[in-house]
Each structure stands twice: as C-alpha cells, then as structure tokens.
C-alpha cells in the first residue's frame, strides 16, 4: 500500500462510516425527519442547533457554524489531528492503516516518560485491588461516609495504599526496574532503605490532559495522621505547576459551556461532578501557574475561580484574577463566605446551593468591594485607608473605563460619598504613586518605537513581510518543526500566509511528503477549492528574491529570528495601542497601569533584539 493518505482512503472512510453511529457515541441525538438534531458540543448550546444529515454524511451547527464530515467531528471533539482521526475511524471499519505509523509527528512524550506512566497505571490498579480487599474495608467505609459511591470510586479509580501490601515486589514482578519505580515517585529511598511513599492512604490518581497517570494524591483516613494530603514528589512527569485534576475528563464540557470552574482540591471536583457540574478542574492548591492558564485558555477565555472562602483563599483568588485580567481573560470569583470548601458545601447544603453560588459569581472588582467592605471597619480611618488600597490594587488591572466607573459608583454608595470624592481619593491616595508615575513619564516610550514617517513604516512592514515569507520558504525545505510552527501561527499577521503555512503542514502530514519539493506542494494546493490566491503567494515566495534578501539580513538561525521579528511586531503593536489609551484617559491609575504594561513590553522587545544580535 502507498505510504500516503490518498483521497480515495479519505472518501472511503467518509462514505463507509455511519456518521450517526459515530456522533451518537459522543453526544445524544434526536431524529427529526430524515436528519438528526443535537445540542452542539462546540459551544454553549441550550436548544439543539446542530443538524446531522446521514444522507449527506455531514453535520452543521446553525449557531456557531461548526461543520464538516465525520473525520472533522472526531478531530474537533477529541482535539486530535487529522491523521489520528482518520486512523481511528479507519480501524473501526477494519481498513489496513498500518502505513499510517509513518505519519506520527514528533512524540509528545519520551519513551522513559511513557514507562513512568505505565508504572503509575499498574500501581493505580494495584491500589484499587487493595481497596476492594479486606484490608481496605475501613478505607471503603470512610469513602462511603463522605458520600462517594461505589460507582464514583470506580470512575475516579480511587484506591488504597496499605503498609504491607507488597507493591514494590508486584511492580518488580511485572518487569519494572527498581530505579524506574523510584523515578515514578511510588518508592523513595529513606536512609539506606527503599520504602513506599504512600502508606495507609486513600489514593487518587492524577492525570494529565491526555489521560496518563502522572502521580497520586494520598489522603489519610485516620484524622490523627499527618499530613492530611500527600502528593507525589516532583518527577519527570509530575510537576506541581502543571497539575489540573479532571482536565482530561472536563475538556469537552468546558468547551461546550465556554467556561471553566477552577477549584483547589480534587474532592471539590468529585463533589461538583456528582452535582452534574462537569466543567471543573482542581489546581491542587491556590496558585494558578502560567502553564495552567495556557492550558485552560486553549479551550475557553471564561474562568470562574471557586477557591476556599478563608483569607488565604480570597487573596489567592484576587491575585489570580489580576493575572487573568492582565491577559485579557474574562474572570469571575465565587463569593463563598461560608468558611466551607465546595465539597463540604455540597455535602451540607446540596447541589442547589453550589449552583446558586456559581450563578452569582462576580467580577473581581465587585467581589473585592463586597469582601473588604464586610471585613474592614469603614468607619475607622485605618480600615478605610486599607479598603481604598485593596480596591485600587484591583482597579489598575481592569481594562475599560466602564467597569472602573461602575466600581467608583458602588464605592460611593457604600461610603455615602459623592463619586468625585471617591475618584480623587483613589487617584491621589499615594504620593509615592504620583512620584513613580512622574518618573515613568520621563521615559519616552514613543521615541523607542519606530518613528511614524513613511520611509520607516515601509521599511518596517517589509521586514515583517519578509519574516513571514522566510518562514514559508523554510517550511517548503524542512519538515522538522511542524509542531513548533503550528504553536506559533498566532504571530503570522497576513491571512494568506497563515493559510499557506497551515496547508503546507497538513500536506506534509496527510501525504507524508518529503521536504524540498515545491512543485509537489503546489500540486496538492491546486486540489483545494479557492486556492488561486494561495498558489500566487506560494509562487511569489518560491520564485522571487524576497527570501534571499531577508536571508542576507538575518542570522544563520533564520526561522527563530523570523519568529522573533514577528513577536517583536506584535508587542510593538500592543504598545502603540496602550499609548493611545494612555493619551485618551485622564485617570491616573489607568495611566499607571498602561505605563507598567508598556514598560514590561518594551523590556521584552529589547530582550528579543539582543537575543537576535547574539546569534
């Protein structure tokens, strides 16, 4: 068989696959005449907006416009690439797709990481067996007392670690080396002895977004034991900043609801899941890392923070909210003033209470005003000053004057003061703020940005255009950075160039094409509808001298430098936008916020330029 995915195979998969059978295995369908209807899984849909036609082998959502054939549905629903979707469906049909092994892109995990996943999987099954043994009777009773049913125990793969269970011997008998088991975090060297890390604890497997077990969290069943929770220590696959309990299960619900609920602990997630709230994850603590934010925002830009209601939880929520607002993410905070965590709230008051709290989640500034007005004595000078300081710290992270104006109006009502007094109080609250802003005004960011004259503008635009074209030229002659380029597509400004890069990557993957064959790439581009513009652009890049001009002004690290130039452009465009906002507002706090962002961006631009110069 050919080592390329032929159009014939693609057509065969589409025509021979029962699209109704496949889609109904993911979502509930309802027959409507000759077609079927469904709640669309790709956006927050309340009424069935998706129509599936068995005759046309096609689906379309009339709300979000998501559409395609059965391959597209599997690809989009499971968040996998085109080749993986074809392979999955072809195997169901019993077609020979052994040749598709050649299409695997660079493995996401090393062979050693996969080995550690395997060890954890065997350990998890072992823990489950122990829980269902007579030595696990007390642990099982404890789970049932926490309202965790047998069905939930199986779903979450909960187990039990017993002191003399023989886990080490079992894993060695399976075929793993002692060094590998230690590296997985299951065993640890204590002095000269090798011992189990988890002893007499309920075991909750923690999985990554792909469903691999990366480690465990062990909970005591004897309240006198400590610590209450013990997590796997840092390993090659278990990083505290990368934990997102239940994300592998919740991805599609998060996408469907276009919202993610962020909790502290896995017990909170288990309880919310029981209440049919299935778009929640636990970050296993209160600190929201950059990795977690990047992971979540791939699916939604709407975050709801549901951390504990004590002061550390509130501080953590506000800190996370400020970080998210700076990134342009819509964020709300649940006002949980009960001093109970979400798991305890559900067990005490039921699912209705949790839903009410979620429905009443607040913008961070509203949350801060409500929380600190309850906590602080606003009739006392020290309490009032602390209140204004806390509010100002949130206000400077808010984009747009409407929310700021609403906040000032709300504060004025709480304090029984007119709005101008409140606004002036916030603006001149700190002499240090005024001094700091005065200093930063002396630093003229406008001078550091390209001067706004025609010749400089043309030169700048040319360098960006050449950077994009050089990336395409590189891609035609190399296929070793497909994933890397895909991850950086957001830097490409020209829509035709972006489409062209996407298409070339797809051609490499689908047709297993070797690099350095522009005519072959052009042939496959010609097969696409509405391809004339792309082919013209492709010919221009391949045949004209633009790339060679660019090559003469770039270092030997052409691809990295090109992406760096485009990243610089994106940052400078942001700075121009913030400069306009700074000039348009008279609000000192806003000016300070914009100025900080510009300064941070400018430092990043300098770093990028220096990095290119060093090469």
Coordinates of C-alpha atoms in Angstrom, one line a residue:
X1 CA 0.0 0.0 0.0
X2 CA 1.1 3.6 -0.7
X3 CA 2.7 5.4 2.2
X4 CA 0.5 8.4 1.5
X5 CA -3.1 9.1 2.6
X6 CA -4.9 9.0 -0.6
X7 CA -8.1 10.9 -1.4
X8 CA -9.6 7.5 -2.1
X9 CA -8.9 6.4 1.5
X10 CA -10.4 9.7 2.9
X11 CA -13.5 9.3 0.7
X12 CA -13.8 5.6 1.7
X13 CA -13.7 6.5 5.4
X14 CA -16.3 9.2 5.0
X15 CA -18.7 7.1 2.8
X16 CA -18.4 3.8 4.7
X17 CA -18.6 5.3 8.2
X18 CA -22.1 5.7 9.7
X19 CA -21.9 9.4 10.8
X20 CA -25.0 8.9 13.1
X21 CA -23.4 6.0 14.9
X22 CA -20.1 7.8 15.5
X23 CA -21.6 11.2 16.6
X24 CA -24.2 9.5 18.8
X25 CA -21.3 7.7 20.6
X26 CA -20.2 11.2 21.8
X27 CA -23.4 13.1 22.2
X28 CA -27.2 12.5 22.4
X29 CA -29.0 12.7 19.0
X30 CA -32.7 13.1 18.3
X31 CA -34.3 12.1 15.0
X32 CA -36.1 14.9 13.2
X33 CA -37.5 13.8 9.8
X34 CA -34.7 12.5 7.6
X35 CA -32.0 14.2 9.7
X36 CA -30.9 14.2 13.4
X37 CA -30.6 17.1 15.8
X38 CA -28.3 17.6 18.8
X39 CA -27.1 20.1 21.4
X40 CA -23.9 21.4 19.8
X41 CA -20.8 20.2 21.8
X42 CA -18.6 23.0 20.4
X43 CA -20.3 26.0 22.1
X44 CA -22.7 26.7 25.0
X45 CA -25.9 25.5 23.4
X46 CA -29.3 25.2 25.1
X47 CA -31.5 24.3 22.2
X48 CA -30.5 21.7 19.6
X49 CA -28.6 23.8 17.0
X50 CA -26.6 21.0 15.3
X51 CA -28.1 19.1 12.4
X52 CA -26.6 15.8 11.2
X53 CA -27.5 14.6 7.7
X54 CA -26.9 10.8 7.3
X55 CA -27.6 11.2 3.5
X56 CA -25.0 13.9 3.0
X57 CA -22.6 12.5 5.6
X58 CA -22.4 16.0 7.0
X59 CA -23.0 18.0 10.2
X60 CA -23.5 21.7 10.8
X61 CA -24.3 23.9 13.8
X62 CA -26.5 26.8 12.8
X63 CA -25.4 28.8 15.9
X64 CA -21.6 28.6 15.9
X65 CA -21.2 27.5 12.2
X66 CA -19.1 24.5 13.2
X67 CA -19.5 22.0 10.3
X68 CA -17.8 19.1 8.4
X69 CA -17.8 15.4 7.8
X70 CA -17.3 12.6 10.3
X71 CA -13.5 13.0 10.3
X72 CA -13.9 16.7 11.2
X73 CA -16.2 15.8 14.0
X74 CA -13.9 13.3 15.6
X75 CA -10.9 15.6 15.1
X76 CA -12.6 18.6 16.7
X77 CA -14.4 16.7 19.5
X78 CA -11.3 14.7 20.6
X79 CA -8.8 17.6 20.0
X80 CA -6.7 15.3 17.8
X81 CA -5.1 15.9 14.4
X82 CA -6.4 14.9 11.0
X83 CA -4.2 11.8 10.7
X84 CA -5.2 10.5 14.1
X85 CA -8.9 11.0 13.3
X86 CA -8.6 9.1 10.0
X87 CA -6.7 6.3 11.7
X88 CA -9.3 6.0 14.5
X89 CA -12.2 5.7 12.0
X90 CA -10.4 3.5 9.5
X91 CA -9.6 1.0 12.3
X92 CA -13.3 0.9 13.2
X93 CA -14.0 0.0 9.5
X94 CA -11.3 -2.7 9.6
X95 CA -9.2 -1.0 7.0
X96 CA -5.5 -1.6 6.8
X97 CA -3.8 1.6 8.1
X98 CA -0.6 0.1 9.3
X99 CA 1.2 2.5 7.0
X100 CA 0.0 5.5 9.0
X101 CA 2.6 4.8 11.6
X102 CA 4.9 6.8 9.4
X103 CA 2.7 9.9 9.9
X104 CA 3.3 10.2 13.6
X105 CA 4.6 13.7 14.4
X106 CA 7.3 14.1 17.0
X107 CA 6.3 12.1 20.1
X108 CA 4.8 14.3 22.8
X109 CA 6.4 12.1 25.5
X110 CA 9.8 10.3 25.6
X111 CA 10.0 6.6 25.9
X112 CA 11.1 6.9 29.6
X113 CA 8.1 9.2 30.4
X114 CA 5.8 6.6 28.8
X115 CA 7.5 4.0 31.0
X116 CA 6.7 6.0 34.1
X117 CA 3.1 6.4 33.0
X118 CA 2.9 2.6 32.7
X119 CA 4.3 2.1 36.2
X120 CA 1.7 4.5 37.6
X121 CA -1.0 2.7 35.8
X122 CA 0.0 -0.6 37.3
X123 CA 0.3 1.0 40.7
X124 CA -3.2 2.5 40.4
X125 CA -4.7 -0.9 39.5
X126 CA -2.9 -2.4 42.5
X127 CA -4.2 0.3 44.8
X128 CA -7.8 -0.3 43.5
X129 CA -7.4 -4.1 44.2
X130 CA -6.2 -3.4 47.7
X131 CA -9.2 -1.1 48.4
X132 CA -11.6 -3.9 47.4
X133 CA -9.7 -6.4 49.6
X134 CA -10.4 -7.0 53.3
X135 CA -7.5 -4.7 54.3
X136 CA -9.4 -1.9 52.5
X137 CA -12.7 -2.2 54.4
X138 CA -12.1 0.8 56.7
X139 CA -11.0 2.9 53.8
X140 CA -14.1 1.9 51.8
X141 CA -16.3 2.8 54.8
X142 CA -14.6 6.2 55.0
X143 CA -15.3 6.9 51.3
X144 CA -19.0 5.9 51.7
X145 CA -19.2 8.2 54.7
X146 CA -18.0 11.1 52.5
X147 CA -20.9 10.2 50.1
X148 CA -18.6 8.8 47.5
X149 CA -20.4 5.9 45.9
X150 CA -19.1 2.6 44.5
X151 CA -19.8 4.0 41.0
X152 CA -17.7 7.1 41.8
X153 CA -14.9 5.0 43.3
X154 CA -14.7 3.2 40.0
X155 CA -15.0 6.3 37.9
X156 CA -12.2 8.2 39.7
X157 CA -10.1 5.0 40.0
X158 CA -9.7 5.5 43.8
X159 CA -7.6 3.0 45.6
X160 CA -5.9 2.4 48.9
X161 CA -2.2 2.0 49.9
X162 CA -1.6 -0.5 52.7
X163 CA 1.6 -0.7 54.7
X164 CA 2.4 -4.3 53.9
X165 CA 0.7 -4.7 50.5
X166 CA 3.8 -5.7 48.6
X167 CA 3.5 -3.0 45.9
X168 CA 7.3 -2.9 45.3
X169 CA 7.5 -6.7 44.7
X170 CA 4.5 -6.6 42.5
X171 CA 5.9 -3.9 40.2
X172 CA 9.3 -5.7 40.0
X173 CA 7.4 -8.9 39.2
X174 CA 5.6 -7.1 36.3
X175 CA 9.0 -6.3 34.9
X176 CA 9.9 -2.8 36.1
X177 CA 13.4 -1.9 37.5
X178 CA 13.7 -0.6 41.0
X179 CA 15.3 2.7 39.7
X180 CA 12.3 3.2 37.4
X181 CA 9.8 2.7 40.2
X182 CA 11.7 5.2 42.3
X183 CA 11.7 7.7 39.4
X184 CA 7.9 7.3 39.1
X185 CA 7.5 8.6 42.7
X186 CA 5.9 5.4 44.0
X187 CA 9.0 4.5 46.1
X188 CA 11.6 6.6 47.9
X189 CA 15.0 6.0 49.4
X190 CA 14.9 6.6 53.2
X191 CA 18.4 6.5 54.5
X192 CA 19.5 3.2 53.1
X193 CA 16.1 1.6 52.8
X194 CA 13.7 1.7 49.9
X195 CA 10.1 2.3 51.1
X196 CA 6.6 3.0 49.8
X197 CA 5.9 6.8 49.6
X198 CA 2.2 6.3 50.4
X199 CA 1.2 4.2 53.4
X200 CA -2.4 3.8 54.8
X201 CA -3.8 6.4 52.5
X202 CA -6.7 6.7 50.0
X203 CA -5.1 7.0 46.6
X204 CA -6.4 9.4 44.0
X205 CA -4.7 9.1 40.6
X206 CA -3.8 12.5 39.0
X207 CA -3.8 12.5 35.2
X208 CA -2.5 14.9 32.5
X209 CA -4.6 16.3 29.7
X210 CA -4.0 13.1 27.7
X211 CA -5.3 10.8 30.4
X212 CA -1.9 9.4 31.5
X213 CA -1.5 9.0 35.3
X214 CA 1.4 11.4 36.3
X215 CA 1.2 10.8 40.0
X216 CA -1.1 10.4 43.0
X217 CA -2.6 12.3 45.9
X218 CA -2.9 10.3 49.1
X219 CA -5.4 11.2 51.8
X220 CA -5.3 9.9 55.3
X221 CA -8.3 8.1 56.7
X222 CA -7.2 8.5 60.3
X223 CA -7.7 12.1 61.3
X224 CA -4.7 11.9 63.7
X225 CA -2.3 11.2 60.9
X226 CA -0.5 14.0 59.0
X227 CA -0.1 15.5 56.6
X228 CA -3.8 15.3 55.6
X229 CA -2.8 15.1 51.9
X230 CA 0.5 13.8 50.4
X231 CA 1.2 14.3 46.7
X232 CA 3.8 12.6 44.6
X233 CA 7.1 14.5 44.8
X234 CA 8.4 16.2 41.6
X235 CA 9.4 13.7 38.9
X236 CA 10.0 13.8 35.2
X237 CA 6.2 13.6 34.7
X238 CA 4.8 15.2 37.9
X239 CA 5.2 19.0 38.1
X240 CA 3.2 20.8 40.7
X241 CA 2.7 23.9 38.5
X242 CA 1.3 21.6 35.7
X243 CA -1.4 19.8 37.8
X244 CA -5.0 20.1 36.5
X245 CA -7.1 17.3 38.1
X246 CA -10.0 16.3 35.9
X247 CA -9.0 18.4 32.9
X248 CA -8.8 15.3 30.7
X249 CA -12.4 14.5 31.5
X250 CA -13.7 18.0 31.6
X251 CA -12.3 19.4 28.3
X252 CA -15.4 18.9 26.2
X253 CA -17.7 20.2 28.9
X254 CA -15.5 23.2 29.3
X255 CA -15.7 23.8 25.5
X256 CA -19.5 23.2 25.4
X257 CA -20.1 25.6 28.3
X258 CA -17.4 28.0 27.2
X259 CA -16.4 28.3 30.8
X260 CA -14.1 26.6 33.3
X261 CA -14.6 26.4 37.1
X262 CA -11.3 26.4 38.9
X263 CA -11.2 24.7 42.3
X264 CA -8.4 24.0 44.9
X265 CA -8.8 20.2 45.6
X266 CA -9.8 17.1 43.8
X267 CA -12.5 16.3 46.5
X268 CA -14.2 19.6 45.4
X269 CA -14.2 18.4 41.7
X270 CA -15.6 15.0 42.7
X271 CA -18.5 16.7 44.6
X272 CA -19.3 19.1 41.7
X273 CA -19.2 16.3 39.2
X274 CA -21.7 14.4 41.4
X275 CA -23.9 17.5 41.2
X276 CA -23.7 17.3 37.4
X277 CA -21.4 20.3 37.2
X278 CA -18.7 18.8 34.9
X279 CA -16.7 21.7 33.7
X280 CA -14.5 22.0 36.8
X281 CA -10.8 21.3 37.4
X282 CA -8.6 21.4 40.5
X283 CA -5.2 23.1 40.5
X284 CA -4.2 21.2 43.7
X285 CA -3.5 24.4 45.7
X286 CA -4.3 28.1 45.4
X287 CA -1.6 29.3 43.0
X288 CA -2.6 29.5 39.3
X289 CA 0.5 28.9 37.2
X290 CA 1.3 30.1 33.7
X291 CA 1.2 26.5 32.4
X292 CA -2.3 26.0 33.8
X293 CA -3.6 29.3 32.3
X294 CA -2.1 28.5 28.9
X295 CA -3.7 25.0 29.1
X296 CA -7.1 26.3 30.0
X297 CA -7.3 29.3 27.7
X298 CA -6.8 27.0 24.6
X299 CA -10.4 25.9 25.2
X300 CA -12.1 29.0 26.9
X301 CA -11.4 32.6 27.8
X302 CA -14.0 32.5 30.6
X303 CA -12.7 31.5 34.0
X304 CA -14.6 31.1 37.3
X305 CA -12.5 31.0 40.5
X306 CA -14.0 28.9 43.3
X307 CA -11.3 28.7 45.9
X308 CA -11.8 28.4 49.6
X309 CA -13.5 31.3 51.4
X310 CA -10.9 31.8 54.1
X311 CA -8.5 34.8 53.8
X312 CA -5.6 32.8 52.0
X313 CA -8.2 31.6 49.5
X314 CA -9.6 35.1 48.9
X315 CA -6.1 36.5 48.5
X316 CA -5.1 33.7 46.1
X317 CA -8.3 34.3 44.1
X318 CA -7.7 38.0 43.7
X319 CA -4.1 37.5 42.8
X320 CA -5.1 35.0 40.1
X321 CA -7.9 37.3 38.9
X322 CA -5.5 40.2 38.4
X323 CA -3.1 38.0 36.4
X324 CA -6.0 36.8 34.3
X325 CA -7.4 40.3 33.7
X326 CA -3.9 41.4 32.5
X327 CA -4.1 38.6 29.9
X328 CA -7.5 39.7 28.7
X329 CA -9.3 36.7 30.1
X330 CA -12.8 37.1 31.5
X331 CA -12.7 36.1 35.1
X332 CA -15.3 35.9 37.9
X333 CA -14.9 34.9 41.6
X334 CA -17.4 33.0 43.6
X335 CA -18.2 34.7 46.9
X336 CA -18.0 31.8 49.3
X337 CA -18.3 33.4 52.8
X338 CA -19.3 30.1 54.5
X339 CA -15.8 29.1 55.6
X340 CA -16.6 25.7 54.0
X341 CA -14.9 24.3 50.9
X342 CA -17.1 23.4 47.9
X343 CA -17.0 19.7 48.8
X344 CA -18.3 20.5 52.4
X345 CA -20.9 22.9 50.9
X346 CA -22.4 20.2 48.7
X347 CA -22.5 17.6 51.5
X348 CA -24.1 20.1 53.9
X349 CA -26.5 22.1 51.7
X350 CA -26.8 20.1 48.4
X351 CA -26.1 20.9 44.8
X352 CA -28.7 23.7 44.7
X353 CA -26.5 25.9 47.0
X354 CA -23.5 25.4 44.8
X355 CA -25.4 26.3 41.6
X356 CA -26.7 29.5 43.3
X357 CA -23.1 30.5 44.2
X358 CA -21.9 29.8 40.7
X359 CA -24.8 31.8 39.2
X360 CA -23.9 34.7 41.5
X361 CA -20.2 34.7 40.7
X362 CA -18.9 38.3 40.5
X363 CA -16.4 40.4 38.6
X364 CA -13.2 40.7 40.7
X365 CA -13.8 44.3 41.5
X366 CA -17.4 43.7 42.7
X367 CA -16.1 40.7 44.7
X368 CA -13.3 42.8 46.3
X369 CA -15.7 45.6 47.2
X370 CA -18.1 43.2 48.8
X371 CA -15.5 41.2 50.6
X372 CA -13.4 44.1 52.0
X373 CA -16.4 46.2 53.0
X374 CA -17.5 43.2 55.2
X375 CA -14.1 42.5 56.6
X376 CA -12.9 46.0 57.3
X377 CA -14.3 48.7 59.6
X378 CA -15.1 51.5 57.1
X379 CA -15.9 54.0 59.9
X380 CA -12.3 53.7 61.1
X381 CA -9.5 55.7 59.3
X382 CA -7.1 52.8 59.2
X383 CA -9.8 50.4 58.0
X384 CA -11.0 52.9 55.3
X385 CA -7.4 53.5 54.0
X386 CA -6.9 49.7 53.8
X387 CA -10.1 49.4 51.9
X388 CA -9.2 52.0 49.4
X389 CA -5.7 50.5 49.0
X390 CA -7.2 47.0 48.3
X391 CA -9.7 48.3 45.8
X392 CA -7.1 50.4 43.9
X393 CA -4.9 47.3 43.6
X394 CA -7.7 45.6 41.7
X395 CA -8.8 48.6 39.7
X396 CA -5.4 49.1 38.0
X397 CA -5.8 45.6 36.3
X398 CA -9.2 46.4 34.8
X399 CA -9.5 47.1 31.1
X400 CA -12.0 49.7 30.1
X401 CA -13.4 52.7 31.9
X402 CA -17.0 51.4 32.3
X403 CA -16.1 48.8 35.0
X404 CA -14.0 51.4 36.7
X405 CA -16.9 53.9 36.7
X406 CA -19.3 51.2 38.0
X407 CA -16.8 50.4 40.8
X408 CA -16.5 54.0 41.8
X409 CA -20.3 54.4 41.8
X410 CA -20.6 51.3 44.0
X411 CA -17.9 52.5 46.5
X412 CA -19.5 55.9 46.7
X413 CA -22.8 54.4 47.8
X414 CA -21.1 52.1 50.4
X415 CA -19.2 55.0 51.9
X416 CA -22.0 57.6 51.4
X417 CA -19.7 59.9 49.5
X418 CA -20.0 61.6 46.1
X419 CA -18.3 59.9 43.1
X420 CA -15.8 62.7 42.6
X421 CA -14.5 62.4 46.1
X422 CA -14.0 58.7 45.7
X423 CA -12.3 59.1 42.3
X424 CA -10.0 61.7 43.7
X425 CA -9.3 59.7 46.8
X426 CA -8.2 56.7 44.7
X427 CA -6.2 58.8 42.2
X428 CA -4.2 60.7 44.9
X429 CA -4.2 58.0 47.6
X430 CA -0.5 57.7 47.5
X431 CA 2.2 60.3 46.9
X432 CA 4.5 57.5 46.0
X433 CA 2.2 56.6 43.1
X434 CA 2.3 60.1 41.8
X435 CA 6.1 60.3 42.1
X436 CA 6.5 56.8 40.4
X437 CA 4.3 57.8 37.6
X438 CA 6.1 61.1 37.2
X439 CA 9.4 59.2 36.9
X440 CA 8.0 56.8 34.3
X441 CA 6.5 59.8 32.2
X442 CA 10.1 61.0 31.8
X443 CA 10.9 57.7 29.9
X444 CA 9.5 58.4 26.4
X445 CA 8.4 55.1 25.0
X446 CA 7.3 56.9 21.8
X447 CA 11.0 57.5 21.0
X448 CA 11.7 53.8 21.3
X449 CA 9.0 52.8 18.9
X450 CA 9.5 53.1 15.1
X451 CA 9.1 56.8 14.0
X452 CA 5.9 57.4 12.2
X453 CA 7.2 58.5 8.8
X454 CA 6.5 56.9 5.5
X455 CA 10.0 55.5 4.7
X456 CA 10.5 54.0 8.1
X457 CA 7.0 52.5 8.0
X458 CA 7.6 50.9 4.6
X459 CA 11.0 49.5 5.8
X460 CA 9.3 48.1 8.9
X461 CA 6.5 46.5 7.0
X462 CA 8.9 44.9 4.6
X463 CA 10.9 43.3 7.3
X464 CA 7.8 41.8 8.8
X465 CA 6.6 40.6 5.4
X466 CA 10.0 39.1 4.6
X467 CA 10.0 37.4 8.0
X468 CA 6.7 35.7 7.2
X469 CA 7.8 34.7 3.7
X470 CA 11.1 33.3 5.0
X471 CA 9.1 31.0 7.4
X472 CA 7.2 29.6 4.4
X473 CA 10.4 29.2 2.4
X474 CA 11.9 27.3 5.4
X475 CA 8.8 25.1 5.7
X476 CA 9.0 24.2 2.0
X477 CA 12.5 22.9 2.6
X478 CA 12.2 21.5 6.1
X479 CA 9.5 19.4 7.9
X480 CA 11.3 19.1 11.3
X481 CA 9.4 22.0 13.0
X482 CA 5.8 21.3 12.1
X483 CA 4.5 21.3 15.7
X484 CA 6.7 24.3 16.6
X485 CA 5.4 26.4 13.7
X486 CA 1.8 25.3 14.5
X487 CA 2.2 26.6 18.0
X488 CA 3.5 30.0 16.7
X489 CA 0.9 30.6 14.0
X490 CA -0.7 33.4 16.0
X491 CA 2.4 35.5 15.2
X492 CA 1.6 35.4 11.4
X493 CA -0.3 38.6 10.5
X494 CA -1.0 38.1 6.8
X495 CA -4.1 35.8 6.5
X496 CA -2.9 34.2 3.2
X497 CA 0.5 33.4 4.7
X498 CA -1.2 31.9 7.7
X499 CA -3.5 29.7 5.5
X500 CA -0.5 28.7 3.4
X501 CA 1.6 27.6 6.4
X502 CA -1.4 25.6 7.7
X503 CA -2.0 24.0 4.3
X504 CA 1.7 23.0 3.9
X505 CA 1.8 21.5 7.4
X506 CA -1.4 19.5 6.5
X507 CA 0.1 18.4 3.2
X508 CA 3.2 17.1 5.0
X509 CA 1.1 15.1 7.5
X510 CA -1.5 13.8 5.1
X511 CA 0.7 12.9 2.2
X512 CA 3.9 12.1 4.0
X513 CA 5.7 14.4 1.6
X514 CA 9.5 14.8 1.8
X515 CA 10.8 18.4 2.1
X516 CA 12.3 20.3 -0.8
X517 CA 9.5 19.6 -3.3
X518 CA 7.8 22.9 -4.0
X519 CA 6.1 21.5 -7.2
X520 CA 4.5 18.6 -5.3
X521 CA 3.3 21.0 -2.6
X522 CA 1.9 23.3 -5.3
X523 CA 0.1 20.3 -6.9
X524 CA -1.7 19.4 -3.6
X525 CA -2.5 23.1 -3.1
X526 CA -4.2 23.1 -6.6
X527 CA -6.6 20.4 -5.3
X528 CA -8.0 22.8 -2.8
X529 CA -11.0 24.9 -3.7
X530 CA -10.4 28.7 -3.7
X531 CA -6.7 28.1 -3.9
X532 CA -5.7 30.7 -6.6
X533 CA -4.6 33.3 -4.0
X534 CA -2.5 30.8 -2.1
X535 CA -0.8 29.5 -5.2
X536 CA 0.0 33.0 -6.4
X537 CA 1.5 33.8 -3.0
X538 CA 3.4 30.5 -3.0
X539 CA 4.9 31.1 -6.4
X540 CA 5.9 34.6 -5.4
X541 CA 7.8 33.3 -2.3
X542 CA 9.5 30.4 -4.2
X543 CA 10.4 32.3 -7.4
X544 CA 11.2 35.8 -6.3
X545 CA 14.2 37.0 -4.4
X546 CA 12.5 38.2 -1.3
X547 CA 13.7 35.3 0.8
X548 CA 17.3 35.7 -0.3
X549 CA 17.2 39.4 0.6
X550 CA 15.9 38.5 4.0
X551 CA 18.4 35.8 4.4
X552 CA 21.2 38.3 3.9
X553 CA 19.9 40.4 6.9
X554 CA 19.1 37.6 9.2
X555 CA 21.5 35.4 11.2
X556 CA 22.0 31.7 10.5
X557 CA 19.1 30.9 12.8
X558 CA 16.6 32.1 10.2
X559 CA 13.5 30.5 11.5
X560 CA 13.9 31.6 15.1
X561 CA 14.9 35.1 14.0
X562 CA 11.9 35.4 11.7
X563 CA 9.5 34.4 14.5
X564 CA 11.4 36.7 16.9
X565 CA 10.8 39.6 14.5
X566 CA 7.1 38.8 14.3
X567 CA 6.9 38.6 18.0
X568 CA 8.5 42.0 18.3
X569 CA 6.0 43.4 15.9
X570 CA 3.1 42.0 17.9
X571 CA 4.5 43.5 21.2
X572 CA 5.1 46.9 19.5
X573 CA 1.6 47.0 18.1
X574 CA 0.3 46.4 21.6
X575 CA 2.4 49.2 22.9
X576 CA 1.0 51.6 20.3
X577 CA -2.5 50.6 21.4
X578 CA -1.7 51.3 25.0
X579 CA 0.0 54.6 24.2
X580 CA -3.2 55.7 22.6
X581 CA -5.2 54.6 25.6
X582 CA -2.8 56.5 27.9
X583 CA -3.2 59.7 25.9
X584 CA -7.0 59.3 25.9
X585 CA -7.6 58.9 29.6
X586 CA -7.2 61.3 32.5
X587 CA -7.4 58.5 35.1
X588 CA -4.1 58.4 36.9
X589 CA -4.5 54.8 38.0
X590 CA -5.2 53.7 34.4
X591 CA -2.3 55.7 33.1
X592 CA -0.1 53.9 35.7
X593 CA -1.4 50.5 34.6
X594 CA -0.9 51.2 30.9
X595 CA 2.6 52.6 31.6
X596 CA 3.6 49.4 33.5
X597 CA 2.4 47.2 30.6
X598 CA 4.3 49.3 28.1
X599 CA 7.4 49.2 30.2
X600 CA 7.2 45.4 30.6
X601 CA 6.6 45.0 26.8
X602 CA 9.5 47.3 26.0
X603 CA 11.9 45.3 28.1
X604 CA 10.7 42.1 26.3
X605 CA 11.4 43.8 22.9
X606 CA 14.9 44.7 24.0
X607 CA 15.5 41.1 25.1
X608 CA 14.3 39.7 21.8
X609 CA 16.5 42.1 19.8
X610 CA 19.6 41.4 21.9
X611 CA 19.0 37.7 21.5
X612 CA 19.0 38.0 17.8
X613 CA 22.1 40.2 17.8
X614 CA 24.0 37.5 19.8
X615 CA 23.4 34.8 17.2

